[in-house]
CSV table of C-alpha atoms in Angstrom, one decimal:
chain,number,residue,atom,x,y,z
A,849,MET,CA,58.8,98.4,89.4
A,850,VAL,CA,62.2,98.0,91.1
A,851,ILE,CA,62.7,100.0,94.3
A,852,GLY,CA,66.3,100.9,95.1
A,853,ALA,CA,69.2,101.3,92.8
A,854,GLY,CA,71.7,99.3,94.8
A,855,ASN,CA,73.4,96.2,93.3
A,856,ALA,CA,70.3,94.1,93.4
A,857,GLY,CA,68.0,96.8,92.1
A,858,LEU,CA,70.3,97.7,89.2
A,859,THR,CA,70.5,94.0,88.3
A,860,ALA,CA,66.8,93.5,88.5
A,861,ALA,CA,66.2,96.6,86.3
A,862,THR,CA,68.0,94.8,83.5
A,863,LEU,CA,64.7,92.9,82.9
A,864,GLN,CA,64.1,95.6,80.3
A,865,ARG,CA,66.6,93.8,78.2
A,866,ALA,CA,64.2,90.9,78.0
A,867,GLY,CA,61.5,93.2,76.7
A,868,LEU,CA,59.8,94.0,80.1
A,869,ARG,CA,58.9,97.6,80.9
A,870,THR,CA,60.9,98.4,84.0
A,871,LEU,CA,60.8,101.4,86.3
A,872,LEU,CA,63.7,101.9,88.7
A,873,ALA,CA,63.0,104.2,91.7
A,874,GLU,CA,65.8,105.5,93.8
A,875,ARG,CA,65.5,108.3,96.5
A,876,HIS,CA,69.3,109.1,96.6
A,877,ASN,CA,70.8,111.3,93.8
A,878,VAL,CA,73.5,108.6,93.1
A,879,PRO,CA,72.7,105.0,92.1
A,880,GLY,CA,74.7,102.1,93.6
A,881,GLY,CA,73.6,101.8,97.2
A,882,CYS,CA,76.5,100.2,99.2
A,883,ALA,CA,78.6,100.2,96.0
A,884,THR,CA,79.1,104.0,96.2
A,885,CYS,CA,81.3,106.4,98.1
A,886,PHE,CA,81.0,109.9,99.5
A,887,ARG,CA,83.4,112.8,100.3
A,888,ARG,CA,83.8,114.8,103.4
A,889,GLY,CA,86.4,117.5,102.9
A,890,ARG,CA,89.5,115.9,101.5
A,891,PHE,CA,88.5,112.4,102.6
A,892,GLU,CA,86.6,109.8,100.5
A,893,PHE,CA,84.7,107.0,102.2
A,894,GLU,CA,83.4,103.8,100.7
A,895,THR,CA,80.0,103.0,102.3
A,896,ALA,CA,80.5,99.2,102.4
A,897,LEU,CA,81.5,97.4,99.3
A,898,HIS,CA,85.2,96.8,99.1
A,899,GLN,CA,85.5,93.4,97.5
A,900,LEU,CA,83.2,90.8,95.9
A,901,SER,CA,84.0,87.2,96.4
A,902,GLY,CA,82.4,84.7,94.0
A,903,VAL,CA,83.9,86.2,90.9
A,904,GLY,CA,86.5,83.6,90.3
A,905,LEU,CA,89.1,83.7,87.5
A,906,GLU,CA,88.6,84.1,83.8
A,907,VAL,CA,89.6,80.5,83.3
A,908,GLN,CA,87.5,79.4,86.3
A,909,PRO,CA,84.5,81.8,86.6
A,910,TYR,CA,82.2,81.7,89.5
A,911,THR,CA,78.6,83.0,89.8
A,912,LEU,CA,79.3,86.7,89.9
A,913,ARG,CA,81.6,86.7,86.9
A,914,TRP,CA,78.9,84.8,85.0
A,915,LEU,CA,76.3,87.4,86.0
A,916,PHE,CA,78.6,90.3,84.9
A,917,GLU,CA,79.2,88.6,81.6
A,918,LYS,CA,75.4,88.1,81.0
A,919,LEU,CA,74.7,91.7,81.9
A,920,GLY,CA,77.4,92.8,79.4
A,921,VAL,CA,79.5,94.7,81.9
A,922,ALA,CA,82.4,92.3,82.5
A,923,ASP,CA,84.6,94.0,79.8
A,924,SER,CA,84.2,97.4,81.5
A,925,LEU,CA,85.3,96.1,84.9
A,926,GLU,CA,88.8,95.7,86.3
A,927,PHE,CA,89.0,92.4,88.1
A,928,VAL,CA,91.7,92.3,90.8
A,929,GLN,CA,92.8,88.9,92.2
A,930,GLU,CA,93.0,89.0,96.0
A,931,HIS,CA,95.4,86.6,97.7
A,932,ASP,CA,93.9,86.9,101.2
A,933,LEU,CA,90.2,86.6,101.5
A,934,TYR,CA,89.4,87.5,105.1
A,935,ARG,CA,91.1,88.3,108.4
A,936,ALA,CA,89.4,87.8,111.8
A,937,VAL,CA,91.0,89.2,114.9
A,938,VAL,CA,89.9,88.6,118.5
A,939,PRO,CA,92.5,90.6,120.4
A,940,GLY,CA,94.6,88.4,122.7
A,941,ARG,CA,93.0,85.2,121.4
A,942,HIS,CA,92.9,84.8,117.6
A,943,ASP,CA,94.4,86.4,114.5
A,944,VAL,CA,93.5,84.3,111.5
A,945,THR,CA,94.0,85.2,107.9
A,946,LEU,CA,92.2,83.1,105.3
A,947,PRO,CA,93.9,82.8,101.9
A,948,ALA,CA,91.6,83.1,98.9
A,949,ASP,CA,92.2,79.4,97.9
A,950,ARG,CA,90.1,76.8,99.6
A,951,ALA,CA,92.9,74.4,100.5
A,952,GLY,CA,94.9,77.3,102.1
A,953,ALA,CA,91.8,78.4,104.0
A,954,VAL,CA,91.2,74.9,105.4
A,955,ASP,CA,94.9,74.7,106.4
A,956,ALA,CA,94.8,78.1,108.1
A,957,LEU,CA,91.7,77.2,110.0
A,958,GLU,CA,93.2,73.8,111.1
A,959,GLU,CA,96.3,75.6,112.3
A,960,ALA,CA,94.2,78.1,114.3
A,961,PHE,CA,91.7,75.6,115.5
A,962,PRO,CA,93.4,72.1,115.6
A,963,SER,CA,91.4,68.9,115.1
A,964,ASN,CA,88.6,70.7,113.2
A,965,ARG,CA,89.6,69.8,109.6
A,966,ALA,CA,86.9,67.1,109.5
A,967,ARG,CA,84.3,69.8,110.2
A,968,VAL,CA,85.8,72.5,108.0
A,969,GLU,CA,86.4,70.5,104.8
A,970,PRO,CA,82.7,69.5,104.3
A,971,PHE,CA,81.7,73.2,104.8
A,972,PHE,CA,84.1,74.3,102.1
A,973,ALA,CA,83.0,71.4,99.8
A,974,PHE,CA,79.4,72.6,100.2
A,975,ALA,CA,80.4,76.3,99.5
A,976,ARG,CA,82.2,75.0,96.3
A,977,ASP,CA,79.2,73.1,95.2
A,978,VAL,CA,77.0,76.1,95.6
A,979,THR,CA,79.3,78.7,93.9
A,980,GLU,CA,81.0,76.9,91.0
A,981,PRO,CA,78.8,77.0,87.9
A,982,SER,CA,80.5,73.8,86.5
A,983,ARG,CA,78.9,71.9,89.4
A,984,HIS,CA,75.4,72.8,88.5
A,985,THR,CA,73.2,70.6,86.3
A,986,THR,CA,71.8,73.7,84.6
A,987,SER,CA,73.6,76.4,82.7
A,988,THR,CA,72.5,79.0,85.3
A,989,PRO,CA,74.7,78.9,88.4
A,990,GLY,CA,72.7,78.5,91.6
A,991,CYS,CA,69.4,77.9,90.0
A,992,SER,CA,67.1,74.8,89.6
A,993,ARG,CA,65.9,73.9,86.2
A,994,SER,CA,62.6,75.7,86.7
A,995,GLN,CA,64.4,78.9,87.9
A,996,ALA,CA,66.8,78.7,85.0
A,997,SER,CA,64.0,78.5,82.5
A,998,SER,CA,62.4,81.6,84.0
A,999,LEU,CA,65.7,83.4,83.5
A,1000,SER,CA,66.0,82.4,79.8
A,1001,ALA,CA,64.4,85.7,78.7
A,1002,VAL,CA,67.0,87.7,80.7
A,1003,ARG,CA,69.8,85.5,79.3
A,1004,SER,CA,68.7,86.2,75.7
A,1005,GLY,CA,68.9,89.9,76.2
A,1006,SER,CA,72.5,90.0,77.3
A,1007,THR,CA,75.2,92.7,78.6
A,1008,SER,CA,87.0,92.1,93.1
A,1009,ILE,CA,86.1,94.7,91.2
A,1010,ARG,CA,88.1,97.8,91.9
A,1011,SER,CA,85.8,100.7,93.0
């Protein structure tokens, strides 16, 4: 039984593709959780999800693109490459925009916070090692060998996104 039809619940419910009986329970009349929107008058509001990082490019896929491909939904999604990943503003003190590429993000942080490159670069290297499937020893991004073998049933039943 999967409770909640948000992103995680909808993903977990795909266990049925591996032959498991799955019940998905959702109290709202629309599935999607934070990946939905609602209208008030002539205005439409996104509840939270605007962009997913970790998708990567078709020639360099990251964890989420791999998941969308395994779920069989990648072909029905429109992937939009973002050039700026994040902007943090502390009025009167900082206004930092991080480009979507790691080298550019390190440069932007070094410019905003001089003499911190030696601290920032190892963090981005760690993030790269965690998110790039090609860096994993298994064929399942982010999973140990034992976790990957437990996912093999799901794998065999296979299926920023603009909202």
